[in-house]
């Protein structure tokens, strides 16, 4: 207050009382952090889902491939055996008739069969022969392939010794012959039927009729008549044939 001023009038500010300096202006703006944040990772659920789907698809393909690899030797063995039987069936028929006592040599027996019984007589028992290959050849080649694979793994992927190959062939031949004995029995009976007297002929209509009648007349054990020499022969044959392959 100025000295001597009236207390009743409005107060007058003294110039000396006014502020002489203004507050300093802000010459710089506050610093703002412009650092970029790291990108967010992709959604975890989506990544896991695609990963799981791919993993499942891979396992499915692997399982299908493994199943085919296991079935391939059985399928190839059976089909190749059936094809060979269809080609050599007439020769096998002539061989059986010669073993049963027919005379005249192979060509004489074949020509006599065609004259007296027709050309189709050379293919008598073909259905049984195809069943035999579908059982015997399929089993022995498939079993041998699996056993030889196991022997290779047992030897650490190296060469398999000859005695192990022989053991694999022996086992595969014996098991295959046991499986194929019923079909082999029907094949021999159908091929030899026409060489018997008319009153002793069985006159099987086909391999199915032969199997049913054997079971009905001789029991299930009748299907394995002659199984022992058949198995022993197959064991010896396959031990030498497959082991040296």
CSV table of C-alpha atoms in Angstrom, one decimal:
chain,number,residue,atom,x,y,z
A,1,UNK,CA,0.0,0.0,0.0
A,2,UNK,CA,1.1,3.5,-0.8
A,3,UNK,CA,1.7,5.6,2.2
A,4,UNK,CA,-0.9,8.3,2.9
A,5,UNK,CA,-3.6,6.6,0.9
A,6,UNK,CA,-7.1,6.6,2.2
A,7,UNK,CA,-8.2,3.4,3.7
A,8,UNK,CA,-11.7,4.0,2.2
A,9,UNK,CA,-10.6,4.0,-1.4
A,10,UNK,CA,-9.8,1.1,-3.6
A,11,UNK,CA,-6.4,-0.3,-3.0
A,12,UNK,CA,-3.8,0.9,-5.5
A,13,UNK,CA,-1.0,-1.4,-6.4
A,14,UNK,CA,2.4,-0.1,-6.3
A,15,UNK,CA,4.4,-0.4,-9.5
A,16,UNK,CA,7.3,-1.6,-7.5
A,17,UNK,CA,5.2,-4.4,-6.0
A,18,UNK,CA,4.4,-5.8,-9.5
A,19,UNK,CA,6.5,-8.8,-10.6
A,20,UNK,CA,9.4,-7.7,-12.7
A,21,UNK,CA,10.0,-11.0,-14.5
A,22,UNK,CA,7.6,-13.4,-16.1
A,23,UNK,CA,8.0,-17.1,-15.4
A,24,UNK,CA,10.2,-18.7,-18.0
A,25,UNK,CA,8.6,-20.3,-21.0
A,26,UNK,CA,9.2,-23.9,-21.8
A,27,UNK,CA,11.4,-23.9,-24.7
A,28,UNK,CA,11.4,-27.6,-25.3
A,29,UNK,CA,8.6,-30.1,-25.4
A,30,UNK,CA,8.6,-33.1,-23.0
A,31,UNK,CA,10.4,-36.0,-24.6
A,32,UNK,CA,8.1,-38.7,-25.9
A,33,UNK,CA,9.5,-42.2,-26.2
A,34,UNK,CA,9.1,-43.4,-29.8
A,35,UNK,CA,10.6,-46.9,-29.2
A,36,UNK,CA,8.7,-49.5,-31.2
A,37,UNK,CA,7.4,-52.5,-29.3
A,38,UNK,CA,8.4,-55.9,-30.5
A,39,UNK,CA,5.8,-57.5,-32.7
A,40,UNK,CA,3.3,-59.8,-30.9
A,41,UNK,CA,3.9,-63.5,-31.4
A,42,UNK,CA,1.4,-65.3,-33.6
A,43,UNK,CA,-1.6,-66.8,-31.9
A,44,UNK,CA,-0.5,-69.8,-30.0
A,45,UNK,CA,-3.8,-71.7,-30.6
A,46,UNK,CA,-3.5,-71.4,-34.3
A,47,UNK,CA,0.2,-72.5,-34.4
A,48,UNK,CA,-0.5,-75.5,-32.2
A,49,UNK,CA,-3.5,-76.4,-34.2
A,50,UNK,CA,-1.7,-76.4,-37.5
A,51,UNK,CA,1.3,-78.3,-35.9
A,52,UNK,CA,-1.0,-80.9,-34.5
A,53,UNK,CA,-2.8,-81.4,-37.8
A,54,UNK,CA,0.5,-81.8,-39.7
A,55,UNK,CA,1.8,-84.2,-37.1
A,56,UNK,CA,-1.4,-86.3,-37.2
A,57,UNK,CA,-1.3,-86.4,-41.1
A,58,UNK,CA,2.3,-87.5,-41.0
A,59,UNK,CA,1.6,-90.3,-38.6
A,60,UNK,CA,-1.4,-91.4,-40.7
A,61,UNK,CA,0.8,-91.5,-43.9
A,62,UNK,CA,3.5,-93.4,-42.0
A,63,UNK,CA,1.1,-96.0,-40.7
A,64,UNK,CA,-0.5,-96.5,-44.1
A,65,UNK,CA,3.0,-96.9,-45.7
A,66,UNK,CA,4.0,-99.4,-43.0
A,67,UNK,CA,0.9,-101.5,-43.4
A,68,UNK,CA,1.5,-101.7,-47.2
A,69,UNK,CA,5.1,-102.6,-46.7
A,70,UNK,CA,4.1,-105.5,-44.4
A,71,UNK,CA,1.4,-106.7,-46.9
A,72,UNK,CA,3.4,-106.2,-50.0
A,73,UNK,CA,5.5,-109.4,-49.9
A,74,UNK,CA,2.4,-111.5,-49.2
A,75,UNK,CA,0.4,-109.9,-52.1
A,76,UNK,CA,3.3,-110.1,-54.5
A,77,UNK,CA,4.1,-113.7,-53.6
A,78,UNK,CA,0.5,-114.8,-53.9
A,79,UNK,CA,-0.2,-113.1,-57.3
A,80,UNK,CA,3.0,-114.3,-58.9
A,81,UNK,CA,2.3,-117.9,-57.7
A,82,UNK,CA,-1.3,-117.8,-59.1
A,83,UNK,CA,-0.1,-116.4,-62.4
A,84,UNK,CA,2.5,-119.1,-62.8
A,85,UNK,CA,0.0,-121.8,-61.9
A,86,UNK,CA,-2.4,-120.6,-64.6
A,87,UNK,CA,0.4,-120.9,-67.1
A,88,UNK,CA,1.9,-124.3,-66.1
A,89,UNK,CA,-1.3,-126.1,-65.1
A,90,UNK,CA,-1.4,-128.3,-68.2
A,91,UNK,CA,2.2,-129.4,-67.6
A,92,UNK,CA,1.5,-130.2,-64.0
A,93,UNK,CA,-1.6,-132.2,-65.0
A,94,UNK,CA,0.5,-134.3,-67.4
A,95,UNK,CA,3.1,-134.8,-64.7
A,96,UNK,CA,0.6,-136.1,-62.3
A,97,UNK,CA,-0.9,-138.5,-64.8
A,98,UNK,CA,2.5,-139.9,-65.6
A,99,UNK,CA,3.2,-140.4,-61.9
A,100,UNK,CA,-0.1,-142.3,-61.6
A,101,UNK,CA,0.9,-144.8,-64.3
A,102,UNK,CA,-0.2,-143.4,-67.7
A,103,UNK,CA,2.1,-144.3,-70.5
A,104,UNK,CA,3.1,-142.7,-73.8
A,105,UNK,CA,5.3,-139.9,-72.6
A,106,UNK,CA,4.3,-136.3,-71.9
A,107,UNK,CA,3.1,-135.5,-75.4
A,108,UNK,CA,1.3,-138.9,-75.7
A,109,UNK,CA,-0.5,-138.4,-72.4
A,110,UNK,CA,-1.5,-134.8,-73.3
A,111,UNK,CA,-2.8,-135.8,-76.7
A,112,UNK,CA,-4.7,-138.7,-75.3
A,113,UNK,CA,-6.4,-136.5,-72.7
A,114,UNK,CA,-7.4,-134.0,-75.3
A,115,UNK,CA,-8.9,-136.7,-77.6
A,116,UNK,CA,-10.8,-138.5,-74.8
A,117,UNK,CA,-11.7,-135.8,-72.4
A,118,UNK,CA,-11.3,-132.5,-74.2
A,119,UNK,CA,-8.8,-129.7,-74.0
A,120,UNK,CA,-10.3,-128.5,-70.7
A,121,UNK,CA,-9.1,-131.7,-69.0
A,122,UNK,CA,-5.6,-130.3,-69.0
A,123,UNK,CA,-6.9,-127.5,-66.6
A,124,UNK,CA,-8.7,-129.9,-64.3
A,125,UNK,CA,-8.0,-128.8,-60.7
A,126,UNK,CA,-7.0,-125.2,-61.7
A,127,UNK,CA,-9.2,-123.7,-58.9
A,128,UNK,CA,-7.5,-125.8,-56.3
A,129,UNK,CA,-4.1,-124.9,-57.8
A,130,UNK,CA,-4.9,-121.2,-57.6
A,131,UNK,CA,-6.0,-121.6,-53.9
A,132,UNK,CA,-2.8,-123.5,-53.2
A,133,UNK,CA,-0.7,-120.6,-54.5
A,134,UNK,CA,-2.9,-118.1,-52.7
A,135,UNK,CA,-2.2,-119.9,-49.4
A,136,UNK,CA,1.2,-121.7,-49.7
A,137,UNK,CA,3.2,-119.2,-51.8
A,138,UNK,CA,1.6,-116.2,-50.1
A,139,UNK,CA,2.5,-117.5,-46.7
A,140,UNK,CA,6.0,-118.7,-47.3
A,141,UNK,CA,7.3,-115.7,-49.2
A,142,UNK,CA,5.6,-113.2,-46.9
A,143,UNK,CA,6.9,-115.0,-43.8
A,144,UNK,CA,10.4,-115.3,-45.2
A,145,UNK,CA,10.5,-111.6,-46.1
A,146,UNK,CA,9.6,-110.6,-42.5
A,147,UNK,CA,12.0,-113.1,-41.0
A,148,UNK,CA,14.9,-112.0,-43.2
A,149,UNK,CA,14.1,-108.3,-42.3
A,150,UNK,CA,14.3,-109.3,-38.6
A,151,UNK,CA,17.6,-111.1,-39.2
A,152,UNK,CA,19.0,-108.0,-40.9
A,153,UNK,CA,18.1,-105.8,-38.0
A,154,UNK,CA,19.5,-108.4,-35.6
A,155,UNK,CA,22.8,-108.2,-37.4
A,156,UNK,CA,22.8,-104.4,-37.2
A,157,UNK,CA,22.0,-103.9,-40.9
A,158,UNK,CA,25.0,-106.0,-42.0
A,159,UNK,CA,25.1,-109.2,-44.0
A,160,UNK,CA,23.0,-112.0,-42.8
A,161,UNK,CA,25.0,-115.3,-42.2
A,162,UNK,CA,24.0,-118.2,-44.4
A,163,UNK,CA,22.8,-120.3,-41.5
A,164,UNK,CA,20.3,-117.6,-40.5
A,165,UNK,CA,19.0,-117.4,-44.1
A,166,UNK,CA,18.7,-121.2,-44.1
A,167,UNK,CA,16.7,-121.0,-40.8
A,168,UNK,CA,14.4,-118.3,-42.2
A,169,UNK,CA,13.8,-120.4,-45.4
A,170,UNK,CA,13.2,-123.6,-43.3
A,171,UNK,CA,10.7,-121.9,-41.1
A,172,UNK,CA,8.9,-120.1,-43.9
A,173,UNK,CA,8.6,-123.2,-46.0
A,174,UNK,CA,7.3,-125.3,-43.2
A,175,UNK,CA,4.6,-122.8,-42.1
A,176,UNK,CA,3.6,-122.1,-45.7
A,177,UNK,CA,3.2,-125.8,-46.5
A,178,UNK,CA,1.1,-126.3,-43.4
A,179,UNK,CA,-1.2,-123.5,-44.4
A,180,UNK,CA,-1.4,-124.8,-48.0
A,181,UNK,CA,-2.0,-128.5,-47.2
A,182,UNK,CA,-5.8,-128.4,-47.6
A,183,UNK,CA,-5.6,-126.8,-51.1
A,184,UNK,CA,-2.7,-129.1,-52.1
A,185,UNK,CA,-4.8,-132.2,-51.1
A,186,UNK,CA,-7.8,-131.1,-53.1
A,187,UNK,CA,-5.6,-130.3,-56.1
A,188,UNK,CA,-4.1,-133.8,-56.2
A,189,UNK,CA,-7.4,-135.5,-55.7
A,190,UNK,CA,-9.0,-133.5,-58.5
A,191,UNK,CA,-6.1,-134.2,-60.9
A,192,UNK,CA,-6.1,-137.9,-60.2
A,193,UNK,CA,-9.9,-138.4,-60.2
A,194,UNK,CA,-10.2,-139.3,-63.9
A,195,UNK,CA,-7.5,-142.0,-63.5
A,196,UNK,CA,-9.7,-143.9,-61.1
A,197,UNK,CA,-12.4,-146.4,-62.0
A,198,UNK,CA,-15.8,-144.7,-62.5
A,199,UNK,CA,-17.2,-146.2,-59.3
A,200,UNK,CA,-14.3,-144.8,-57.2
A,201,UNK,CA,-14.3,-141.2,-58.6
A,202,UNK,CA,-15.1,-138.4,-56.3
A,203,UNK,CA,-16.3,-136.1,-59.0
A,204,UNK,CA,-15.6,-132.9,-57.2
A,205,UNK,CA,-17.3,-129.9,-58.8
A,206,UNK,CA,-14.6,-127.4,-57.6
A,207,UNK,CA,-12.2,-126.6,-54.8
A,208,UNK,CA,-15.1,-125.4,-52.6
A,209,UNK,CA,-17.1,-128.6,-53.1
A,210,UNK,CA,-14.0,-130.6,-52.4
A,211,UNK,CA,-13.2,-128.9,-49.2
A,212,UNK,CA,-16.8,-129.2,-47.9
A,213,UNK,CA,-17.0,-132.8,-48.8
A,214,UNK,CA,-13.7,-133.7,-47.2
A,215,UNK,CA,-14.7,-132.0,-43.9
A,216,UNK,CA,-18.1,-133.7,-44.0
A,217,UNK,CA,-16.8,-137.2,-44.8
A,218,UNK,CA,-13.4,-137.2,-43.1
A,219,UNK,CA,-13.6,-134.4,-40.5
A,220,UNK,CA,-11.4,-131.3,-40.3
A,221,UNK,CA,-8.3,-133.5,-39.8
A,222,UNK,CA,-8.9,-135.0,-43.2
A,223,UNK,CA,-7.9,-131.6,-44.7
A,224,UNK,CA,-4.4,-132.2,-43.4
A,225,UNK,CA,-3.9,-135.8,-44.8
A,226,UNK,CA,-0.3,-136.1,-45.8
A,227,UNK,CA,0.7,-132.9,-44.1
A,228,UNK,CA,3.9,-134.3,-42.5
A,229,UNK,CA,5.7,-135.2,-45.7
A,230,UNK,CA,4.4,-132.1,-47.4
A,231,UNK,CA,5.8,-129.9,-44.6
A,232,UNK,CA,9.2,-131.7,-44.5
A,233,UNK,CA,9.5,-131.5,-48.3
A,234,UNK,CA,8.7,-127.8,-48.3
A,235,UNK,CA,11.2,-127.1,-45.5
A,236,UNK,CA,14.0,-128.8,-47.3
A,237,UNK,CA,13.1,-127.1,-50.6
A,238,UNK,CA,12.8,-123.6,-49.2
A,239,UNK,CA,15.9,-123.9,-47.0
A,240,UNK,CA,18.0,-124.3,-50.1
A,241,UNK,CA,16.1,-122.1,-52.5
A,242,UNK,CA,15.5,-119.0,-50.3
A,243,UNK,CA,18.7,-119.1,-48.4
A,244,UNK,CA,20.8,-118.9,-51.6
A,245,UNK,CA,18.6,-116.1,-53.1
